[in-house]
Amino acid sequence: MFRTRRIRAVIHWFAAASLATALHFCGATSPSAQSISADEITLRIIVIESLDDARQALEQLRAGGDFAALAKQVSIEPSAGRGGLLGRVTISALRPELRAALEGVKTGELSPIVQIPTGFAILSVVPDGDTDPASDLSRGLAARGSVKYVADVAGYGEALLLLREFAKPADWELDPATICRVRTESFAQGQSGLARDVASDAFLETENHFSRAQASVVLGQLYAYQGRMPQVIELFEQAHAIAESKVPSLRPRAEEALGIAHLHKAEIDNGFYSVPGDRCLLGLSPRRPLTKAADLTRSIEYFTRFLAEQPDDLEVRWLLNLGHMAAGTYPHGVPAAQLIPPSALDSAEDVGRFVDVASEAGLTSRASAGGVIVDDFDNDGRFEVVTSSFNPCERLRLFRRGNDGRFAEQGERAGLSGQVGGLNAVQADYDNDGLLDILLMRGGWEVPQRRSLLRNNGDGTFTDVTVASGLARPATSSQTAAWTDIDNDGFLDLFVGNEDQPAQLFLNNRNGTFVDIAPRAGVGRTAFTKGVAAADYDNDGWADLYVSNLGGRNFLYRNNHDRTFTEVGIAAGMPGAVQGFATWFFDYDNDGWQDLFVTSYFTSVDETVRTYLKLPNNAGTLKLYRNGGDGRFRDVTREVGLDKVFMPMGANFGDIDNDGLLDIYLGTGNPSYAALVPSVLLRNRDGRSFVDVTVSSGTGELHKGHGVAFADLDRDGDEEIVFEVGGATPGDAHLLRLFRNPGHGNDWIALKLVGVKTNRSAIGVRIALTVESGGQRRTIHRTVGIGGSFGASPLEQHIGLGRSAQIVDLQIWWPGSNTRQRFSSVEKNQVLQITELAESYARLSRPPLPLGGSSSHDATRNR
């Protein structure tokens, strides 16, 4: 329970910390930088606290002084002990002030003095031979130190603080129903107490205008959390009035916050979250004006007013353009100086239009942020869809297919009523009974909460066996886990990535229980882990592990074949993204070796806009590491065109055009209502590069993207994209998207593999398909798994073959038995079931199931 003193303490904490950063009232925007070369150079640096001392040092250097000796003597930068040597540095990795200072500076020359957060810097470009291996740049020098984070209007951080400060009963985190109750009570009591304090005479009469403005915004944030935007706007207007008359420095950010609040209200009032349609997509075609346009007009007015004073702010510029898109006045209505040109957003290729048919198909799931699983849980040959929700009081949903092809929600009938909350979920047959089970994860971004292991009973229902299995304690904060057989005993083990707690590796005891062996296995490091993946990257027949961390380096664990692992990330050349999130292994170039993709997660609209406008980024980009086949990986991010910043959360891969090459879909955003950046579809072009086809495909959902799955839901031979959309707050709940594939005329095959000595789910099994088309032969490689680390595709493998292809050879490598099956002259465009050690395969009947509405292509083609 909250006491008055506790509420006041919370108010003061908000005023001192939360809003100062969240609304950027006290922050400065990043300096704009000129476009410079992205070449690497070798640098030395001196950083001095005072400008006068820096001037003296520069004079000394210009008079012939030794840079290294002076750095050791006077520099306060961590590189001082090395004579200021930073080593080989990519210019784009530097802060924008440093990039600008290096314009025109040649080898052997000095830069002018430049002010950075830690002092005043002088740079020297030195010959390449005068260097040691580059060390990590300090935050004061690195470009990421200049990242402008998104303005926070959502109230998620405030609600989380109320939860953390609330007095909780013992073991509350071990019961989903109690978690729901505690979250509900903590918010209600905190919000009502804060409202009383803000309305009190003593508070209204205070002379501290800054605190009054901040408190109005804090209370407004709590209403924003609920999506009660009229109250938000009223309170933000109060803060704005105080700013205009008493604290002018707060006014611009108050105007941005009001613009965001009005924009979110306009979207709610016009049904964007309940009937999304194309108006929720990044699009360049003119749109009809909104029926309820008053708030949208006010939003545009506030953004315009803000930009009149701060015209270089890319975040507000972006939001202004989105406002005009919603109003139907883009691009002609956007002032020329603030226009994001259509050419910056348009797709380089046309892959056909993916149309959202979720409503027609009966997939009417409206929820907060969550995960998604697509798979066949009742073995009837039809894929079900499972969705979870970050809202701790919303239950797991299970959509089953009827004879008419439509989905119907049957979670309660399936015994899932008590399974509330959960940011992500993954499936596997952990007990080898031929039925897929579900692992539901909770607590990500928040406080430790119990996970749930749901055993499939085979009669359409599930039983919670978390406690009996040994997975209930300790509760952790997690959203990511990977099922994999680390010892090839034929039973799946479970690797769990946790936030600020040791990772867990649960060994399957083969009797329905698990034991955590992470410490003795060498994988129990503590980090803020956001993604884990498993694959046999060195082709030795044993599953290895990768861990993606938000901050700090990532980990690659090589399997030692004895239930222990060795961390080899740096030695293998794959430290990962600076701010790692979703990650997976896949063979993007079909050379038979598992490559690694890992996203970076910088919550910055500014950085995303920089990507579209081709301006230098300050944040770390996505990362793609190509497997060299020798135990080492090479960073090929830039050469394949993935050196971009997109704010991705949920993500997965699949083959959108059946060309045999794996494509990528990134769901984007963060809790703020200002984080309106499109999800991104990236087409794999010949295994050499990736091209953005978001606009042409119609998949650029602007609202928060979480669980992603690729699956052939209508059984017509190509993969749809199932996309769980919705933010972290109840005021940002959104309908799920089902983007139907328009079809591309290419051939395909689907393989359902059944393990005998290998785990029954066949997770980790390798597939090699050799096809011939137009007189040319090539091999397509796949590994059985669910895809990305936030969203789960079917374990049945859908493999595109290309145009007019013939399957010459099909090989399957089963790691549990270390055997290989081989079949020749396999017919294409069909679903096969192949059992380990069997000499033949079975063809499965999978008749087309329409997804509602008229299809844009023949549902029976290629059959």
Short mmCIF file of N, CA, C and O in Angstrom, two decimals, residues 286-377:
data_model
loop_
_atom_site.label_atom_id
_atom_site.label_comp_id
_atom_site.label_asym_id
_atom_site.label_seq_id
_atom_site.Cartn_x
_atom_site.Cartn_y
_atom_site.Cartn_z
N PRO A 286 -1.64 9.57 -51.64
CA PRO A 286 -2.52 10.51 -50.93
C PRO A 286 -3.62 9.73 -50.19
O PRO A 286 -4.13 8.72 -50.67
N ARG A 287 -4.00 10.23 -49.01
CA ARG A 287 -5.02 9.58 -48.22
C ARG A 287 -6.19 10.51 -48.00
O ARG A 287 -6.05 11.72 -48.04
N ARG A 288 -7.32 9.90 -47.75
CA ARG A 288 -8.50 10.71 -47.45
C ARG A 288 -8.34 11.36 -46.07
O ARG A 288 -7.82 10.73 -45.16
N PRO A 289 -8.79 12.58 -45.91
CA PRO A 289 -8.69 13.25 -44.60
C PRO A 289 -9.45 12.46 -43.54
O PRO A 289 -10.43 11.76 -43.83
N LEU A 290 -8.99 12.57 -42.32
CA LEU A 290 -9.64 11.89 -41.21
C LEU A 290 -11.00 12.51 -40.91
O LEU A 290 -11.20 13.71 -41.08
N THR A 291 -11.92 11.68 -40.44
CA THR A 291 -13.25 12.17 -40.08
C THR A 291 -13.18 13.12 -38.89
O THR A 291 -13.84 14.16 -38.86
N LYS A 292 -12.37 12.75 -37.92
CA LYS A 292 -12.18 13.58 -36.72
C LYS A 292 -10.77 14.16 -36.78
O LYS A 292 -9.81 13.50 -36.37
N ALA A 293 -10.66 15.38 -37.28
CA ALA A 293 -9.35 15.93 -37.62
C ALA A 293 -8.86 17.02 -36.69
O ALA A 293 -7.74 17.51 -36.85
N ALA A 294 -9.64 17.42 -35.70
CA ALA A 294 -9.27 18.57 -34.87
C ALA A 294 -7.95 18.34 -34.14
O ALA A 294 -7.08 19.21 -34.11
N ASP A 295 -7.80 17.16 -33.54
CA ASP A 295 -6.55 16.89 -32.81
C ASP A 295 -5.37 16.75 -33.74
O ASP A 295 -4.25 17.14 -33.40
N LEU A 296 -5.59 16.20 -34.92
CA LEU A 296 -4.51 16.11 -35.89
C LEU A 296 -4.05 17.51 -36.30
O LEU A 296 -2.84 17.78 -36.41
N THR A 297 -4.98 18.42 -36.50
CA THR A 297 -4.64 19.80 -36.84
C THR A 297 -3.82 20.44 -35.72
O THR A 297 -2.82 21.12 -35.97
N ARG A 298 -4.24 20.22 -34.47
CA ARG A 298 -3.50 20.77 -33.34
C ARG A 298 -2.11 20.17 -33.26
O ARG A 298 -1.13 20.86 -32.95
N SER A 299 -2.00 18.89 -33.53
CA SER A 299 -0.70 18.24 -33.51
C SER A 299 0.25 18.88 -34.52
O SER A 299 1.40 19.21 -34.20
N ILE A 300 -0.23 19.06 -35.72
CA ILE A 300 0.60 19.69 -36.77
C ILE A 300 0.99 21.10 -36.36
O ILE A 300 2.13 21.54 -36.59
N GLU A 301 0.07 21.82 -35.74
CA GLU A 301 0.37 23.19 -35.29
C GLU A 301 1.50 23.20 -34.26
O GLU A 301 2.42 24.02 -34.34
N TYR A 302 1.45 22.29 -33.30
CA TYR A 302 2.49 22.25 -32.27
C TYR A 302 3.84 21.85 -32.86
O TYR A 302 4.88 22.43 -32.52
N PHE A 303 3.84 20.86 -33.76
CA PHE A 303 5.10 20.46 -34.37
C PHE A 303 5.68 21.61 -35.21
O PHE A 303 6.90 21.84 -35.21
N THR A 304 4.82 22.30 -35.92
CA THR A 304 5.28 23.44 -36.74
C THR A 304 5.86 24.54 -35.86
O THR A 304 6.90 25.13 -36.19
N ARG A 305 5.19 24.82 -34.75
CA ARG A 305 5.68 25.85 -33.83
C ARG A 305 7.05 25.46 -33.26
O ARG A 305 7.96 26.28 -33.15
N PHE A 306 7.21 24.19 -32.91
CA PHE A 306 8.47 23.71 -32.38
C PHE A 306 9.59 23.88 -33.41
O PHE A 306 10.69 24.35 -33.11
N LEU A 307 9.31 23.48 -34.65
CA LEU A 307 10.33 23.52 -35.70
C LEU A 307 10.69 24.94 -36.11
O LEU A 307 11.78 25.17 -36.66
N ALA A 308 9.81 25.89 -35.85
CA ALA A 308 10.15 27.28 -36.14
C ALA A 308 11.35 27.72 -35.30
O ALA A 308 12.14 28.57 -35.73
N GLU A 309 11.49 27.15 -34.11
CA GLU A 309 12.61 27.50 -33.24
C GLU A 309 13.75 26.50 -33.34
O GLU A 309 14.92 26.86 -33.15
N GLN A 310 13.45 25.26 -33.63
CA GLN A 310 14.49 24.22 -33.71
C GLN A 310 14.32 23.44 -35.02
O GLN A 310 13.91 22.28 -35.03
N PRO A 311 14.64 24.07 -36.13
CA PRO A 311 14.37 23.46 -37.44
C PRO A 311 15.19 22.21 -37.75
O PRO A 311 14.84 21.47 -38.66
N ASP A 312 16.28 21.97 -36.99
CA ASP A 312 17.12 20.82 -37.28
C ASP A 312 16.72 19.57 -36.50
O ASP A 312 17.40 18.55 -36.59
N ASP A 313 15.65 19.63 -35.74
CA ASP A 313 15.22 18.48 -34.95
C ASP A 313 14.55 17.45 -35.87
O ASP A 313 13.44 17.66 -36.36
N LEU A 314 15.23 16.32 -36.10
CA LEU A 314 14.73 15.34 -37.05
C LEU A 314 13.53 14.57 -36.53
O LEU A 314 12.67 14.13 -37.31
N GLU A 315 13.47 14.37 -35.21
CA GLU A 315 12.33 13.65 -34.65
C GLU A 315 11.02 14.39 -34.90
O GLU A 315 10.04 13.82 -35.40
N VAL A 316 10.97 15.67 -34.57
CA VAL A 316 9.74 16.44 -34.75
C VAL A 316 9.46 16.64 -36.24
O VAL A 316 8.31 16.64 -36.66
N ARG A 317 10.51 16.77 -37.02
CA ARG A 317 10.32 16.87 -38.48
C ARG A 317 9.62 15.62 -39.01
O ARG A 317 8.69 15.70 -39.83
N TRP A 318 10.07 14.46 -38.54
CA TRP A 318 9.46 13.19 -38.94
C TRP A 318 8.00 13.14 -38.53
O TRP A 318 7.12 12.77 -39.31
N LEU A 319 7.72 13.50 -37.27
CA LEU A 319 6.35 13.46 -36.78
C LEU A 319 5.45 14.43 -37.54
O LEU A 319 4.27 14.14 -37.79
N LEU A 320 5.98 15.57 -37.92
CA LEU A 320 5.21 16.52 -38.74
C LEU A 320 4.83 15.89 -40.07
O LEU A 320 3.68 16.01 -40.52
N ASN A 321 5.77 15.19 -40.70
CA ASN A 321 5.47 14.53 -41.97
C ASN A 321 4.44 13.43 -41.79
O ASN A 321 3.55 13.26 -42.64
N LEU A 322 4.52 12.67 -40.70
CA LEU A 322 3.52 11.64 -40.45
C LEU A 322 2.15 12.25 -40.23
O LEU A 322 1.13 11.70 -40.66
N GLY A 323 2.12 13.40 -39.54
CA GLY A 323 0.85 14.09 -39.34
C GLY A 323 0.22 14.48 -40.67
O GLY A 323 -0.99 14.31 -40.87
N HIS A 324 1.02 14.97 -41.59
CA HIS A 324 0.50 15.33 -42.92
C HIS A 324 0.07 14.08 -43.70
O HIS A 324 -0.90 14.15 -44.48
N MET A 325 0.78 12.96 -43.52
CA MET A 325 0.34 11.72 -44.17
C MET A 325 -1.05 11.34 -43.68
O MET A 325 -1.94 11.00 -44.47
N ALA A 326 -1.26 11.42 -42.36
CA ALA A 326 -2.57 11.08 -41.80
C ALA A 326 -3.65 12.04 -42.26
O ALA A 326 -4.81 11.66 -42.44
N ALA A 327 -3.26 13.30 -42.48
CA ALA A 327 -4.23 14.33 -42.90
C ALA A 327 -4.49 14.29 -44.40
O ALA A 327 -5.37 15.01 -44.90
N GLY A 328 -3.73 13.50 -45.14
CA GLY A 328 -3.88 13.46 -46.60
C GLY A 328 -3.22 14.62 -47.29
O GLY A 328 -3.53 14.91 -48.46
N THR A 329 -2.31 15.32 -46.62
CA THR A 329 -1.66 16.51 -47.20
C THR A 329 -0.17 16.31 -47.42
O THR A 329 0.57 17.28 -47.59
N TYR A 330 0.27 15.04 -47.39
CA TYR A 330 1.67 14.75 -47.70
C TYR A 330 1.78 14.36 -49.17
O TYR A 330 0.95 13.59 -49.67
N PRO A 331 2.79 14.84 -49.91
CA PRO A 331 3.87 15.73 -49.46
C PRO A 331 3.59 17.21 -49.68
O PRO A 331 4.33 18.05 -49.19
N HIS A 332 2.52 17.53 -50.41
CA HIS A 332 2.35 18.92 -50.86
C HIS A 332 2.11 19.88 -49.71
O HIS A 332 2.42 21.08 -49.83
N GLY A 333 1.56 19.40 -48.60
CA GLY A 333 1.25 20.30 -47.50
C GLY A 333 2.39 20.53 -46.53
O GLY A 333 2.28 21.37 -45.63
N VAL A 334 3.47 19.79 -46.67
CA VAL A 334 4.61 19.92 -45.76
C VAL A 334 5.51 21.06 -46.23
O VAL A 334 5.87 21.10 -47.42
N PRO A 335 5.88 21.98 -45.35
CA PRO A 335 6.81 23.04 -45.76
C PRO A 335 8.07 22.44 -46.36
O PRO A 335 8.60 21.43 -45.87
N ALA A 336 8.55 23.04 -47.42
CA ALA A 336 9.68 22.48 -48.16
C ALA A 336 10.88 22.20 -47.27
O ALA A 336 11.57 21.18 -47.42
N ALA A 337 11.13 23.10 -46.32
CA ALA A 337 12.30 22.94 -45.47
C ALA A 337 12.18 21.76 -44.53
O ALA A 337 13.20 21.26 -44.02
N GLN A 338 10.96 21.28 -44.29
CA GLN A 338 10.75 20.20 -43.34
C GLN A 338 10.27 18.90 -44.01
O GLN A 338 10.01 17.91 -43.33
N LEU A 339 10.21 18.88 -45.32
CA LEU A 339 9.71 17.71 -46.03
C LEU A 339 10.70 16.54 -45.95
O LEU A 339 11.89 16.70 -46.21
N ILE A 340 10.19 15.36 -45.56
CA ILE A 340 10.92 14.11 -45.77
C ILE A 340 10.53 13.65 -47.17
O ILE A 340 9.39 13.24 -47.40
N PRO A 341 11.40 13.76 -48.15
CA PRO A 341 10.98 13.52 -49.54
C PRO A 341 10.53 12.09 -49.77
O PRO A 341 11.10 11.15 -49.19
N PRO A 342 9.52 11.89 -50.60
CA PRO A 342 9.06 10.53 -50.90
C PRO A 342 10.18 9.63 -51.40
O PRO A 342 10.17 8.43 -51.14
N SER A 343 11.14 10.20 -52.11
CA SER A 343 12.24 9.40 -52.64
C SER A 343 13.06 8.75 -51.53
O SER A 343 13.70 7.71 -51.76
N ALA A 344 13.07 9.36 -50.33
CA ALA A 344 13.84 8.80 -49.22
C ALA A 344 13.15 7.58 -48.62
O ALA A 344 13.78 6.78 -47.94
N LEU A 345 11.86 7.43 -48.86
CA LEU A 345 11.08 6.37 -48.24
C LEU A 345 10.72 5.24 -49.20
O LEU A 345 10.44 4.12 -48.76
N ASP A 346 10.69 5.51 -50.48
CA ASP A 346 10.17 4.56 -51.45
C ASP A 346 11.06 3.33 -51.58
O ASP A 346 12.25 3.36 -51.27
N SER A 347 10.47 2.23 -52.05
CA SER A 347 11.19 0.97 -52.20
C SER A 347 11.96 0.94 -53.50
O SER A 347 11.49 1.46 -54.53
N ALA A 348 13.11 0.27 -53.45
CA ALA A 348 13.92 0.12 -54.66
C ALA A 348 13.39 -0.98 -55.56
O ALA A 348 13.70 -1.02 -56.75
N GLU A 349 12.58 -1.88 -54.99
CA GLU A 349 12.03 -2.99 -55.76
C GLU A 349 10.55 -3.17 -55.41
O GLU A 349 10.11 -2.81 -54.32
N ASP A 350 9.81 -3.74 -56.34
CA ASP A 350 8.39 -4.02 -56.14
C ASP A 350 8.22 -5.52 -55.96
O ASP A 350 8.47 -6.29 -56.88
N VAL A 351 7.81 -5.93 -54.77
CA VAL A 351 7.63 -7.36 -54.50
C VAL A 351 6.15 -7.74 -54.41
O VAL A 351 5.81 -8.82 -53.96
N GLY A 352 5.28 -6.84 -54.85
CA GLY A 352 3.85 -7.10 -54.75
C GLY A 352 3.31 -6.65 -53.42
O GLY A 352 4.03 -6.54 -52.43
N ARG A 353 2.02 -6.39 -53.40
CA ARG A 353 1.39 -5.82 -52.21
C ARG A 353 0.89 -6.92 -51.27
O ARG A 353 0.08 -7.76 -51.65
N PHE A 354 1.37 -6.91 -50.04
CA PHE A 354 0.87 -7.79 -48.99
C PHE A 354 -0.32 -7.09 -48.33
O PHE A 354 -0.18 -5.99 -47.82
N VAL A 355 -1.48 -7.73 -48.34
CA VAL A 355 -2.70 -7.12 -47.82
C VAL A 355 -3.03 -7.72 -46.47
O VAL A 355 -2.99 -8.95 -46.29
N ASP A 356 -3.39 -6.88 -45.50
CA ASP A 356 -3.78 -7.35 -44.18
C ASP A 356 -5.18 -7.96 -44.24
O ASP A 356 -6.16 -7.28 -44.53
N VAL A 357 -5.28 -9.28 -43.94
CA VAL A 357 -6.56 -9.97 -43.97
C VAL A 357 -6.88 -10.59 -42.60
O VAL A 357 -7.65 -11.55 -42.51
N ALA A 358 -6.28 -10.04 -41.53
CA ALA A 358 -6.48 -10.62 -40.20
C ALA A 358 -7.96 -10.65 -39.83
O ALA A 358 -8.46 -11.66 -39.31
N SER A 359 -8.68 -9.56 -40.07
CA SER A 359 -10.08 -9.50 -39.68
C SER A 359 -10.91 -10.51 -40.46
O SER A 359 -11.74 -11.23 -39.88
N GLU A 360 -10.70 -10.58 -41.78
CA GLU A 360 -11.45 -11.53 -42.60
C GLU A 360 -11.16 -12.97 -42.18
O GLU A 360 -12.03 -13.84 -42.27
N ALA A 361 -9.92 -13.21 -41.71
CA ALA A 361 -9.54 -14.57 -41.33
C ALA A 361 -9.98 -14.92 -39.92
O ALA A 361 -9.83 -16.07 -39.49
N GLY A 362 -10.51 -13.96 -39.16
CA GLY A 362 -10.94 -14.22 -37.80
C GLY A 362 -9.86 -14.04 -36.76
O GLY A 362 -10.07 -14.34 -35.58
N LEU A 363 -8.70 -13.53 -37.16
CA LEU A 363 -7.61 -13.29 -36.21
C LEU A 363 -7.77 -11.90 -35.59
O LEU A 363 -6.99 -10.98 -35.85
N THR A 364 -8.77 -11.75 -34.79
CA THR A 364 -9.10 -10.44 -34.21
C THR A 364 -8.52 -10.35 -32.81
O THR A 364 -9.25 -10.32 -31.81
N SER A 365 -7.21 -10.31 -32.74
CA SER A 365 -6.51 -10.21 -31.47
C SER A 365 -6.03 -8.79 -31.29
O SER A 365 -5.19 -8.30 -32.05
N ARG A 366 -6.57 -8.09 -30.28
CA ARG A 366 -6.14 -6.72 -29.97
C ARG A 366 -5.47 -6.76 -28.61
O ARG A 366 -6.10 -7.10 -27.61
N ALA A 367 -4.19 -6.41 -28.56
CA ALA A 367 -3.45 -6.57 -27.32
C ALA A 367 -2.29 -5.60 -27.24
O ALA A 367 -1.95 -4.92 -28.22
N SER A 368 -1.71 -5.54 -26.06
CA SER A 368 -0.47 -4.79 -25.88
C SER A 368 0.67 -5.60 -26.50
O SER A 368 0.45 -6.65 -27.11
N ALA A 369 1.89 -5.12 -26.32
CA ALA A 369 3.06 -5.82 -26.84
C ALA A 369 3.02 -7.29 -26.47
O ALA A 369 2.60 -7.66 -25.38
N GLY A 370 3.46 -8.15 -27.37
CA GLY A 370 3.44 -9.57 -27.07
C GLY A 370 4.12 -10.41 -28.12
O GLY A 370 4.60 -9.91 -29.14
N GLY A 371 4.17 -11.69 -27.86
CA GLY A 371 4.77 -12.63 -28.80
C GLY A 371 3.72 -13.33 -29.64
O GLY A 371 2.51 -13.21 -29.39
N VAL A 372 4.18 -14.08 -30.63
CA VAL A 372 3.27 -14.84 -31.48
C VAL A 372 3.94 -16.16 -31.84
O VAL A 372 5.15 -16.22 -32.07
N ILE A 373 3.15 -17.22 -31.84
CA ILE A 373 3.59 -18.53 -32.33
C ILE A 373 2.62 -18.97 -33.40
O ILE A 373 1.40 -18.87 -33.23
N VAL A 374 3.13 -19.49 -34.51
CA VAL A 374 2.30 -20.14 -35.52
C VAL A 374 2.80 -21.57 -35.66
O VAL A 374 3.98 -21.79 -35.96
N ASP A 375 1.94 -22.55 -35.39
CA ASP A 375 2.32 -23.95 -35.55
C ASP A 375 1.08 -24.83 -35.41
O ASP A 375 -0.02 -24.34 -35.10
N ASP A 376 1.27 -26.12 -35.61
CA ASP A 376 0.17 -27.09 -35.57
C ASP A 376 0.21 -27.80 -34.22
O ASP A 376 0.96 -28.75 -34.02
N PHE A 377 -0.62 -27.35 -33.28
CA PHE A 377 -0.60 -27.90 -31.93
C PHE A 377 -1.49 -29.12 -31.76
O PHE A 377 -1.33 -29.86 -30.79
#
